[in-house]
Every structure is written in structure tokens, then in C-alpha cells.
Amino acid sequence: MNFFDKLNTNISQNQSLLFVGLDPNPEMIPARYQSSDIIAGLENWLQFIIAETADFICAYKPTLGFYEALGVPGLELLFKTLASIPNHIPIILDAKHSDLNTSSIFARTVFTEWRVDAITLSPYTGQDHVAPFLVYPDQAVFILCCTSNPGAAILQQFPHQKSPFYLQVVQESKTWGTPEQLGLEVGTTDADILKSIRLIAPERIIIARSIWAEEGNLKKILAAGLNGNGDGLLIPVPQDMLGNADLSQQIQLLRTEINQFRSEIIHDASTCEVWLPDISVKDKQPHQDLILQLYDIGCIMFGEFVQASGATFPYYIDLRKIISNPQVFNQVLSAYEEILKNLTFDRLAGIPYGSLPTATGLSLRLHCPMIFPRKEVKAHGTRKVIEGNFYPGETVAVVDDILISGKSVMEGAEKLRSAGLKINDIVVFIDHEQGVKDRLSQNGYCAHSVLTISEIVTTLHQAGRINDAQFLAFQES
Ligand SMILES: O=c1ccn([C@@H]2O[C@H](COP(=O)(O)O)[C@@H](O)[C@H]2O)c(=O)[nH]1
């Protein structure tokens, strides 16, 4: 299970957004665990914390620096601590790693040997530093955006409070990884700072830090940092609570307080809208809006992706994810509908597997029966090549997700033709624009697309979702 799913499973199973720092800090060790063997005392304390909290929190966050500071016995303590965390609870290693030279080897060590689920990173060395951590699809990173350290304000607020550097970090790091793989770490007592970050990163998980430095602040912090679904924000258990003998009772009280506020937020949310794209509503452009939303939910990724043909592209489109975002899915269906309403056909066909949900949605919307050609024919049962009922001679409009070479859609369409169906039109969401529409036309198909890949990349670049290097890589491809 990947980090994101593991975290969400724990949030809902334990009904908790709380996480616990597992830090062997000799200065904070409760008197009852102090002993002449400092490591043994710290270990007993950490074991107590895990036993008391595992059912009431969503993640653990050991801070690497505390273990390193204890030398070799400290690292041994780290491994014992990691081993005693129940497998289903995600571990976020708080490393604030920032060294480009060691990023690949460190990523391999922490993710494959130590088997932590996520790590905190400093953004200063940029995307090159973060990329080696993102090649592990089941693990995640949290980018440090701002801290509450007073001395850091001069850097974080630069050049001025209206457009501070920490917001630049948020904007930039959003282009590095999907919301499932890249979250943000925000240390602040100032709800306005958290609010400004949530505004431009509505889809990201935020680890809140330092929120307890000011008393009576919890509601303001929750109001500023929770997303419209009442989650997306991980709250630290206060450090001084971890020394208390009745830790589990205290955590449960805190959890209840947080959950009460969360349910108010969920109750107040009158629509299923998850977030609004950050472009002007005055000049609303549905396609551009949709592109930004697709990017923000991780359907459009940048990096090096090998295609079925063996070619490497600087992007990958995964439209299969839209089914988990009804609001976006609905808009995608509307965009297909705009094209289909001008075409003539008796049935719709989806190309498996990616386009089956879309074709089903369109079939229900347009009140038009649906069929689909099987990808592989079963050796048992009816051994049908085409699922659903149809009459030879009928006209079928084919629906698919993305045209790269056109191979998969043509294979599907040929199966339909072999069964005596007429295929004139193929409607896809994205055209990769390498002359494939012409190739389809030579085979007697008229291809229509909602978006072209260059339209997508240009929109993302203009909206600051991808940087110049990513834009250039696409243009040179
Ligand atoms: O970014 C991508 C690229 C490919 N796919 C999958 O491949 C087919 C289209 O490839 P053809 O070469 O045109 O057969 C598409 O239907 C997807 O299944 C993708 O999802 N994203």
C-alpha cells in the first residue's frame, strides 16, 4: 500500500489527524524513565509512547537528528523504534534532508532498508534533490515550506510579506510531485500563514508544526489548514503531553476536540467541490480550469516515462484517476459530451480498461446503450469478443482516453468492425499530436479530441504548475 493510502486508512480507522513525534530527546525524558543507562531509559519511554498512542493517531514521525546525536547506540535505537511501530501505521522520517550529493543513496537507504513511508526534505536544493526520493512510487516526501523560528522570518518573508518566499516554495514544489507523493511541512503559530498556503495548495497534505507554542490557537489553525473535506492537515501531539502517564486518555480528548471541529467543517461544506483552481473566475475558461484540476489531482505527471512503444516521453497522463474525483470526472464527461452531441451513432463503445468508466458515464448521460470490445478473450464462459448487446450494421462512436500511437484504439475499433459494426468517429480526451489523427483517418476513422498535449503543457506552464525546464523538455521532445 502506498503512503497516501496507508495514511488515509489510518486517519479513517483511528478517526485521527494526530501524529506523534518519536524523539529520544534526553532533555524531555520523564523522570520515571531516567536511568544510568540513558539509551535504555529513552527506549522504554518510546515503547510506552507507541503502546499508548497506536490506536489514536494516524502516523509516527521520528526525528533523525535526535537518534544521530546519540551516536551508534542512537541509530540502533532508531532501528528498534522503527521495528516496533505496527506495520499499518505510516512512518514519516523527519530528516529535513538537504544534500543533493547524497539524495539518491539516502533515498534508497531510508525507503528500501529502513522502510519508512515518507521523509521530510528541505527545498533549497530544488527539484534535482527531491526527484531521487520520488522514484519510489509507494513513498512520499514532505517539503519544508516555513518554520516558526523567528530568525528564519527574514528569509521566509523575502522579498515582502505580500509575496513571501515560502509561498514560492509551495508553488514550485507542487510542480515536483503529485499530491499523493508530495506534501508540505508548515511550522507556524500564525493561522494566516497556514491559510495562505492552503489557498494555493488545496490538494496537498500539510504537516503542521509548532502550533502549540501559542495557547488557544487550535481552532484557528484547524480552520486555516483543513481542506474542504475536513482533512489534509496532520496535527502534532504536543511534545509535553508525551511525558504524561495518562497519555492515551489525553490524546483521546484532543482527538475528540479536533474531530468535533472537523465535523463542523464537513457539515458546512455544501458542495462536493474539493477546491477551486487558482485562475481568474472573470475570464473562466473551462478547458484551462480542467487542465489545472487534472494536474492537481495527479492525472498529468512530468518526468521520464517509457511508453509501450519503448519511446521516452517527458510526461505521462493517467486519466484512470478521475473516477476518484467525481467533481473532475463530471467535467471530463461534459467535455466529451460537447463533441459527441454533434455526432450520429447508435451505441457508444469504451476501450478497456481506462475508458470504461468514461464510456459508462457518457452512456448514462446521453441515454445511449454501451458496448465494449474485450482486451483479451476468455477461454471459458461465452468467449465473447464484444460485451453488451448490439445489432450488426449499427453505428458505434468509440470513446478512449489518450491517443499516442493510436494502436490500442484501432485494435478495439477493428474488433467492433469485424462484428459488423460501423465505426466513423473516435472521441478521445487527449491527442498526443504526432500525426496519429491522420493515421486514423487513413483507416477510415474520424478522430476528435477534447484537448491537445501542447494545449495542456502551455496552460500548466502559464499557470506556474510546471517550470521552464519541464516546458522546454516537452518542446524538445
Ligand atoms: O501518457 C500516457 C500514454 C499512454 N497511455 C495508455 O496508452 C494508450 C494509448 O497509447 P496508444 O499508443 O495510442 O495505443 C492509452 O489508451 C492508455 O491506456 C496512458 O494512459 N497515458
Coordinates of C-alpha atoms and ligand atoms in Angstrom, one line a residue:
M1 CA 0.0 0.0 0.0
N2 CA 1.4 3.4 -0.8
F3 CA 1.9 6.1 1.8
F4 CA -1.1 8.1 0.9
D5 CA -3.5 5.2 1.1
K6 CA -1.8 4.0 4.3
L7 CA -2.2 7.4 5.9
N8 CA -5.8 7.8 4.8
T9 CA -6.7 4.3 6.0
N10 CA -5.2 5.2 9.5
I11 CA -7.0 8.5 9.5
S12 CA -10.3 6.9 9.0
Q13 CA -9.7 3.8 11.1
N14 CA -8.4 5.7 14.1
Q15 CA -10.6 8.7 13.3
S16 CA -7.5 10.9 13.9
L17 CA -5.4 13.5 12.2
L18 CA -2.9 13.4 15.1
F19 CA 0.7 12.3 14.6
V20 CA 3.3 11.6 17.3
G21 CA 7.0 12.6 17.2
L22 CA 9.1 9.6 18.4
D23 CA 12.0 11.6 19.6
P24 CA 14.6 10.3 22.1
N25 CA 15.3 13.8 23.4
P26 CA 17.3 13.4 26.7
E27 CA 16.1 16.8 27.8
M28 CA 12.4 15.8 27.6
I29 CA 12.6 12.3 29.1
P30 CA 10.1 12.0 32.0
A31 CA 11.6 11.4 35.5
R32 CA 10.2 7.9 35.7
Y33 CA 12.2 6.8 32.6
Q34 CA 15.5 8.4 33.7
S35 CA 18.2 5.8 34.3
S36 CA 22.0 5.5 34.4
D37 CA 21.6 3.8 31.0
I38 CA 20.3 6.7 29.0
I39 CA 19.6 4.7 25.9
A40 CA 17.6 2.1 27.8
G41 CA 15.6 4.9 29.5
L42 CA 14.8 6.5 26.2
E43 CA 13.9 3.2 24.6
N44 CA 11.4 2.4 27.4
W45 CA 9.9 5.8 27.1
L46 CA 9.5 5.5 23.3
Q47 CA 7.9 2.0 23.7
F48 CA 5.5 3.5 26.2
I49 CA 4.5 6.2 23.7
I50 CA 3.9 3.7 20.9
A51 CA 1.8 1.4 23.1
E52 CA -0.3 4.3 24.4
T53 CA -0.9 6.1 21.1
A54 CA -1.0 3.5 18.3
D55 CA -4.8 3.3 18.3
F56 CA -5.4 7.0 18.3
I57 CA -3.0 8.6 15.8
C58 CA -2.5 8.5 12.0
A59 CA 1.3 8.5 11.7
Y60 CA 4.6 8.5 13.6
K61 CA 7.4 11.0 13.0
P62 CA 10.8 10.0 14.4
T63 CA 13.3 12.9 14.1
L64 CA 16.6 11.5 12.7
G65 CA 18.7 14.2 14.4
F66 CA 17.8 13.0 17.9
Y67 CA 18.9 9.5 17.1
E68 CA 22.1 10.6 15.3
A69 CA 23.0 12.8 18.3
L70 CA 23.2 9.6 20.4
G71 CA 25.8 8.1 18.1
V72 CA 25.9 4.4 17.1
P73 CA 23.6 3.4 20.0
G74 CA 21.2 6.1 18.8
L75 CA 21.0 4.5 15.3
E76 CA 20.4 1.1 16.9
L77 CA 17.6 2.7 18.9
L78 CA 16.1 4.1 15.7
F79 CA 16.0 0.7 14.1
K80 CA 14.4 -0.8 17.3
T81 CA 11.9 2.0 17.3
L82 CA 11.0 1.6 13.6
A83 CA 10.6 -2.2 14.1
S84 CA 8.2 -1.7 17.0
I85 CA 5.8 0.6 15.1
P86 CA 2.8 -1.5 13.9
N87 CA 3.1 -2.2 10.2
H88 CA -0.1 -0.5 9.2
I89 CA 0.9 2.9 10.7
P90 CA 2.9 5.2 8.3
I91 CA 6.3 6.5 9.4
I92 CA 7.4 9.9 8.4
L93 CA 11.1 10.2 9.0
D94 CA 11.8 13.8 9.9
A95 CA 15.3 14.2 8.3
K96 CA 15.0 17.6 6.6
H97 CA 17.5 16.2 4.3
S98 CA 19.0 18.8 2.0
D99 CA 22.2 17.4 0.4
L100 CA 22.0 16.9 -3.3
N101 CA 25.0 14.6 -3.5
T102 CA 23.6 12.1 -1.1
S103 CA 20.0 12.2 -2.1
S104 CA 19.9 9.1 -4.3
I105 CA 21.8 6.9 -1.8
F106 CA 19.9 8.3 1.2
A107 CA 16.5 7.7 -0.5
R108 CA 17.5 4.1 -1.2
T109 CA 18.6 3.6 2.4
V110 CA 15.6 5.1 4.1
F111 CA 12.9 3.7 1.7
T112 CA 14.3 0.2 0.9
E113 CA 16.3 -0.6 4.0
W114 CA 14.8 1.4 6.8
R115 CA 11.4 1.0 5.1
V116 CA 10.0 4.4 6.2
D117 CA 7.0 5.6 4.3
A118 CA 7.8 9.3 3.9
I119 CA 10.6 11.7 4.6
T120 CA 10.9 15.5 5.2
L121 CA 13.2 17.4 2.9
S122 CA 14.5 20.9 2.7
P123 CA 13.6 22.6 -0.6
Y124 CA 16.7 24.7 -1.0
T125 CA 18.5 22.3 -3.4
G126 CA 15.4 22.2 -5.6
Q127 CA 13.8 19.5 -7.7
D128 CA 17.0 17.7 -8.5
H129 CA 17.4 16.9 -4.8
V130 CA 13.7 15.8 -4.4
A131 CA 13.5 13.7 -7.6
P132 CA 15.5 10.7 -6.3
F133 CA 13.0 10.3 -3.5
L134 CA 10.1 10.4 -5.8
V135 CA 11.2 7.4 -7.9
Y136 CA 9.8 5.2 -5.1
P137 CA 6.1 5.2 -6.0
D138 CA 4.9 3.9 -2.6
Q139 CA 6.7 6.5 -0.6
A140 CA 6.2 10.2 -0.2
V141 CA 8.1 13.4 0.7
F142 CA 7.2 16.5 2.7
I143 CA 8.8 19.7 1.7
L144 CA 9.6 22.2 4.4
C145 CA 7.9 25.4 3.5
C146 CA 8.2 27.5 6.5
T147 CA 9.2 27.3 10.2
S148 CA 8.2 29.3 13.2
N149 CA 11.8 30.1 14.1
P150 CA 12.0 33.9 14.4
G151 CA 15.4 34.1 12.8
A152 CA 14.1 32.4 9.7
A153 CA 11.5 35.1 9.0
I154 CA 14.0 37.3 7.2
L155 CA 14.5 34.6 4.6
Q156 CA 11.0 33.1 4.5
Q157 CA 9.2 36.5 4.2
F158 CA 11.6 37.7 1.5
P159 CA 11.2 39.9 -0.6
H160 CA 8.0 41.2 1.1
Q161 CA 5.1 39.9 3.1
K162 CA 2.6 40.1 0.2
S163 CA 4.7 37.7 -1.9
P164 CA 6.9 35.8 0.6
F165 CA 9.5 33.2 -0.4
Y166 CA 7.7 30.4 1.4
L167 CA 4.7 30.7 -1.0
Q168 CA 7.2 30.5 -3.8
V169 CA 8.4 27.2 -2.3
V170 CA 4.8 25.9 -2.2
Q171 CA 4.1 26.9 -5.8
E172 CA 7.4 25.5 -7.1
S173 CA 7.3 22.2 -5.1
K174 CA 3.8 21.5 -6.3
T175 CA 5.3 21.0 -9.7
W176 CA 7.7 18.3 -8.4
G177 CA 5.3 15.6 -7.5
T178 CA 1.7 14.6 -7.3
P179 CA -0.5 15.3 -4.2
E180 CA -0.2 11.6 -3.3
Q181 CA 3.6 11.8 -3.3
L182 CA 4.5 15.3 -2.2
G183 CA 3.1 17.1 0.9
L184 CA 4.2 20.2 2.7
E185 CA 5.5 20.9 6.2
V186 CA 4.5 24.1 7.8
G187 CA 5.7 25.3 11.2
T188 CA 3.8 28.3 12.4
T189 CA 1.5 29.6 15.2
D190 CA 0.1 32.1 12.7
A191 CA -3.2 30.8 11.2
D192 CA -2.9 33.4 8.4
I193 CA 0.3 31.8 7.1
L194 CA -1.3 28.4 7.1
K195 CA -4.3 29.9 5.3
S196 CA -2.2 31.5 2.6
I197 CA -0.5 28.1 2.0
R198 CA -3.8 26.1 2.0
L199 CA -5.2 28.6 -0.5
I200 CA -2.6 27.8 -3.1
A201 CA -2.2 24.2 -2.2
P202 CA -5.7 23.0 -1.5
E203 CA -4.9 19.4 -2.6
R204 CA -1.8 18.8 -0.5
I205 CA -1.3 17.1 2.8
I206 CA 0.2 19.6 5.3
I207 CA 2.1 18.5 8.3
A208 CA 1.5 21.3 10.9
R209 CA 4.4 22.0 13.3
S210 CA 4.9 24.4 16.2
I211 CA 1.2 25.1 16.5
W212 CA 1.2 24.6 20.3
A213 CA 3.6 27.4 21.0
E214 CA 0.6 29.8 21.4
E215 CA -2.3 28.7 23.6
G216 CA -5.9 28.7 22.5
N217 CA -4.9 28.6 18.8
L218 CA -6.2 25.2 17.8
K219 CA -9.5 26.2 16.2
K220 CA -7.9 29.0 14.2
I221 CA -5.2 26.6 12.9
L222 CA -7.7 24.0 12.0
A223 CA -9.9 26.5 10.2
A224 CA -7.0 27.7 8.2
G225 CA -5.3 24.4 7.5
L226 CA -8.1 21.8 7.0
N227 CA -9.3 21.3 3.5
G228 CA -13.0 21.4 2.5
N229 CA -13.3 17.7 3.4
G230 CA -12.1 18.4 7.0
D231 CA -8.8 16.7 6.5
G232 CA -5.5 17.2 4.6
L233 CA -3.8 18.5 7.8
L234 CA -1.7 16.4 10.2
I235 CA -1.6 17.7 13.8
P236 CA 1.3 17.0 16.1
V237 CA 0.5 15.7 19.6
P238 CA 2.0 18.3 21.9
Q239 CA 5.5 17.3 23.0
D240 CA 4.9 17.9 26.7
M241 CA 1.9 15.6 26.6
L242 CA 4.2 12.7 25.7
G243 CA 5.7 12.6 29.2
N244 CA 2.3 12.1 30.9
A245 CA 1.4 8.8 32.4
D246 CA -2.2 9.1 31.2
L247 CA -1.0 9.8 27.6
S248 CA -3.7 7.7 25.9
Q249 CA -6.6 9.4 27.7
Q250 CA -5.1 12.9 26.9
I251 CA -4.7 12.0 23.2
Q252 CA -8.3 10.7 23.0
L253 CA -9.6 14.0 24.5
L254 CA -7.5 16.0 22.0
R255 CA -8.7 13.8 19.1
T256 CA -12.3 14.4 20.1
E257 CA -11.8 18.2 20.2
I258 CA -10.3 18.1 16.7
N259 CA -12.9 15.8 15.3
Q260 CA -15.7 18.0 16.6
F261 CA -14.3 20.9 14.6
R262 CA -13.7 18.7 11.6
S263 CA -17.4 17.6 11.5
E264 CA -18.5 21.2 11.7
I265 CA -16.4 21.9 8.6
I266 CA -17.7 18.9 6.7
H267 CA -21.2 19.8 7.7
D268 CA -20.7 23.4 6.5
A269 CA -19.3 22.3 3.1
S270 CA -22.4 22.5 1.0
T271 CA -21.0 21.0 -2.3
C272 CA -18.7 18.2 -3.1
E273 CA -16.2 20.7 -4.6
V274 CA -12.8 19.8 -3.3
W275 CA -11.0 23.0 -4.3
L276 CA -11.2 25.8 -6.8
P277 CA -8.5 26.3 -9.4
D278 CA -6.4 29.4 -8.8
I279 CA -7.2 31.2 -12.0
S280 CA -9.5 34.2 -12.5
V281 CA -13.2 33.4 -12.4
K282 CA -13.9 36.5 -14.5
D283 CA -12.1 35.0 -17.5
K284 CA -13.3 31.5 -16.8
Q285 CA -12.0 29.1 -19.5
P286 CA -13.4 25.6 -18.9
H287 CA -10.6 23.8 -20.6
Q288 CA -7.9 25.6 -18.8
D289 CA -9.7 25.1 -15.5
L290 CA -10.0 21.4 -16.2
I291 CA -6.3 21.1 -17.1
L292 CA -5.3 22.6 -13.8
Q293 CA -7.6 20.4 -11.8
L294 CA -6.4 17.3 -13.7
Y295 CA -2.8 18.3 -12.9
D296 CA -3.6 18.9 -9.2
I297 CA -5.2 15.5 -8.8
G298 CA -2.2 13.8 -10.3
C299 CA -3.5 12.9 -13.7
I300 CA -0.8 14.7 -15.5
M301 CA 2.8 14.0 -14.4
F302 CA 6.2 15.2 -15.6
G303 CA 9.4 13.2 -15.5
E304 CA 10.8 10.5 -17.8
F305 CA 8.2 7.9 -18.7
V306 CA 8.7 5.0 -21.0
Q307 CA 5.8 4.3 -23.4
A308 CA 4.5 0.9 -24.7
S309 CA 6.5 1.6 -27.9
G310 CA 9.7 2.0 -25.9
A311 CA 10.0 5.7 -26.5
T312 CA 10.5 8.0 -23.5
F313 CA 8.2 11.0 -23.1
P314 CA 8.7 13.9 -20.6
Y315 CA 5.1 13.4 -19.3
Y316 CA 2.6 10.7 -18.5
I317 CA -1.2 11.1 -18.5
D318 CA -3.2 8.9 -16.1
L319 CA -6.8 9.6 -16.7
R320 CA -7.8 6.5 -14.7
K321 CA -7.6 8.5 -11.6
I322 CA -10.6 10.7 -12.5
I323 CA -13.0 8.2 -11.2
S324 CA -11.9 9.0 -7.6
N325 CA -12.7 12.7 -8.1
P326 CA -16.4 13.0 -9.0
Q327 CA -16.3 16.7 -9.5
V328 CA -13.5 16.5 -12.1
F329 CA -14.9 13.3 -13.6
N330 CA -18.2 15.2 -14.2
Q331 CA -16.4 18.0 -16.0
V332 CA -14.5 15.5 -18.1
L333 CA -17.8 13.8 -19.1
S334 CA -19.2 17.2 -20.1
A335 CA -16.2 17.9 -22.3
Y336 CA -16.7 14.6 -24.2
E337 CA -20.4 15.3 -24.4
E338 CA -19.8 18.6 -26.2
I339 CA -18.2 16.7 -29.0
L340 CA -20.5 13.6 -29.0
K341 CA -23.7 15.7 -29.2
N342 CA -22.7 16.7 -32.8
L343 CA -22.1 13.1 -34.0
T344 CA -24.5 10.5 -35.1
F345 CA -24.4 7.0 -33.6
D346 CA -26.5 4.2 -32.2
R347 CA -24.2 3.0 -29.5
L348 CA -21.1 4.0 -27.5
A349 CA -18.1 1.8 -27.1
G350 CA -15.3 2.3 -24.5
I351 CA -11.8 0.9 -24.9
P352 CA -10.8 -1.2 -21.9
Y353 CA -9.8 -0.6 -19.3
G354 CA -9.1 3.1 -18.9
S355 CA -12.1 4.4 -20.8
L356 CA -14.8 2.0 -19.5
P357 CA -15.9 4.3 -16.6
T358 CA -16.0 7.3 -19.0
A359 CA -18.0 5.4 -21.6
T360 CA -20.4 4.2 -18.9
G361 CA -20.8 7.8 -17.6
L362 CA -21.5 9.1 -21.1
S363 CA -23.9 6.2 -21.9
L364 CA -26.0 7.2 -18.8
R365 CA -25.8 10.9 -19.6
L366 CA -26.7 10.5 -23.3
H367 CA -29.2 7.7 -22.8
C368 CA -27.3 5.7 -25.3
P369 CA -26.6 2.0 -24.9
M370 CA -22.9 0.9 -24.5
I371 CA -20.8 -2.0 -25.5
F372 CA -17.0 -2.7 -25.3
P373 CA -14.5 -4.8 -27.2
R374 CA -12.7 -7.2 -24.7
K375 CA -9.0 -6.7 -24.4
E376 CA -8.4 -10.4 -24.0
V377 CA -11.0 -13.1 -24.8
K378 CA -11.7 -15.6 -22.0
A379 CA -11.0 -19.2 -22.7
H380 CA -14.2 -20.1 -20.8
G381 CA -17.8 -18.8 -20.4
T382 CA -19.3 -17.1 -23.5
R383 CA -15.8 -16.3 -25.0
K384 CA -17.3 -13.1 -26.3
V385 CA -15.1 -10.6 -28.1
I386 CA -17.6 -7.8 -27.5
E387 CA -19.5 -7.3 -24.3
G388 CA -23.1 -5.9 -24.4
N389 CA -25.8 -6.3 -27.0
F390 CA -25.8 -4.8 -30.5
Y391 CA -27.0 -5.4 -34.0
P392 CA -24.6 -5.7 -36.9
G393 CA -24.9 -2.7 -39.1
E394 CA -25.3 -0.3 -36.2
T395 CA -23.0 2.8 -35.9
V396 CA -20.8 3.0 -32.9
A397 CA -18.9 6.0 -31.5
V398 CA -15.7 4.9 -29.9
V399 CA -14.5 6.6 -26.7
D400 CA -10.9 6.4 -25.5
D401 CA -8.7 8.4 -23.1
I402 CA -5.5 9.3 -24.9
L403 CA -4.1 8.8 -28.4
I404 CA -0.4 8.1 -28.5
S405 CA 0.2 5.9 -31.5
G406 CA -3.4 5.1 -31.9
K407 CA -2.7 1.3 -31.7
S408 CA -4.9 0.5 -28.8
V409 CA -8.0 2.4 -30.0
M410 CA -7.5 0.9 -33.6
E411 CA -7.3 -2.6 -32.2
G412 CA -10.5 -2.1 -30.3
A413 CA -12.3 -0.5 -33.3
E414 CA -11.2 -3.3 -35.6
K415 CA -12.8 -5.8 -33.3
L416 CA -16.1 -3.9 -33.5
R417 CA -15.8 -3.6 -37.3
S418 CA -15.2 -7.4 -37.5
A419 CA -18.5 -7.9 -35.8
G420 CA -20.3 -5.9 -38.5
L421 CA -20.5 -2.6 -36.7
K422 CA -19.8 0.7 -38.4
I423 CA -17.2 3.0 -36.8
N424 CA -17.0 6.5 -38.1
D425 CA -15.9 8.5 -35.1
I426 CA -13.4 8.1 -32.3
V427 CA -13.6 10.6 -29.5
V428 CA -10.6 10.9 -27.1
F429 CA -9.8 13.3 -24.3
I430 CA -6.2 14.0 -25.2
D431 CA -4.4 13.9 -28.6
H432 CA -0.6 13.5 -28.4
E433 CA -0.5 15.3 -31.8
Q434 CA 2.1 13.2 -33.6
G435 CA 0.1 12.8 -36.8
V436 CA -2.0 10.0 -35.3
K437 CA -5.3 11.6 -36.3
D438 CA -4.1 11.4 -39.9
R439 CA -3.2 7.8 -39.5
L440 CA -6.6 7.0 -38.1
S441 CA -8.2 8.9 -41.0
Q442 CA -6.3 6.8 -43.5
N443 CA -8.0 3.8 -41.8
G444 CA -11.4 5.4 -42.2
Y445 CA -11.8 6.9 -38.7
C446 CA -12.5 10.5 -37.9
A447 CA -10.8 11.3 -34.6
H448 CA -11.9 14.1 -32.3
S449 CA -10.1 15.3 -29.2
V450 CA -11.1 17.5 -26.2
L451 CA -7.5 18.6 -25.6
T452 CA -4.1 18.5 -27.3
I453 CA -1.0 17.8 -25.3
S454 CA 0.5 21.2 -26.3
E455 CA -2.6 23.0 -25.0
I456 CA -2.1 21.1 -21.7
V457 CA 1.6 21.9 -21.3
T458 CA 1.2 25.5 -22.3
T459 CA -1.6 26.0 -19.8
L460 CA 0.3 24.4 -17.0
H461 CA 3.4 26.5 -17.8
Q462 CA 1.4 29.7 -17.8
A463 CA -0.2 28.8 -14.5
G464 CA 3.1 28.1 -12.9
R465 CA 2.4 24.4 -12.4
I466 CA 5.4 23.4 -14.4
N467 CA 8.7 25.2 -14.6
D468 CA 10.7 26.4 -17.6
A469 CA 12.8 23.3 -17.7
Q470 CA 9.8 21.0 -17.8
F471 CA 8.2 23.2 -20.5
L472 CA 11.4 23.1 -22.5
A473 CA 11.8 19.3 -22.2
F474 CA 8.3 18.9 -23.7
Q475 CA 9.0 21.3 -26.6
E476 CA 12.3 19.5 -27.3
S477 CA 10.6 16.0 -27.2
Ligands
LIG1 O1 0.6 9.1 -21.2 C1 0.0 8.1 -21.5 C2 0.4 7.3 -22.5 C3 -0.3 6.1 -22.8 N1 -1.3 5.7 -22.0 C4 -2.0 4.4 -22.4 O2 -1.8 4.0 -23.7 C5 -2.9 4.2 -24.6 C6 -2.6 5.0 -25.8 O3 -1.5 4.5 -26.4 P1 -1.5 4.1 -28.0 O4 -0.1 4.2 -28.4 O5 -2.3 5.2 -28.7 O6 -2.2 2.8 -28.1 C7 -3.9 4.8 -23.7 O7 -5.2 4.4 -24.0 C8 -3.5 4.5 -22.3 O8 -4.0 3.2 -22.0 C9 -1.7 6.5 -21.0 O9 -2.7 6.2 -20.2 N2 -1.0 7.7 -20.7

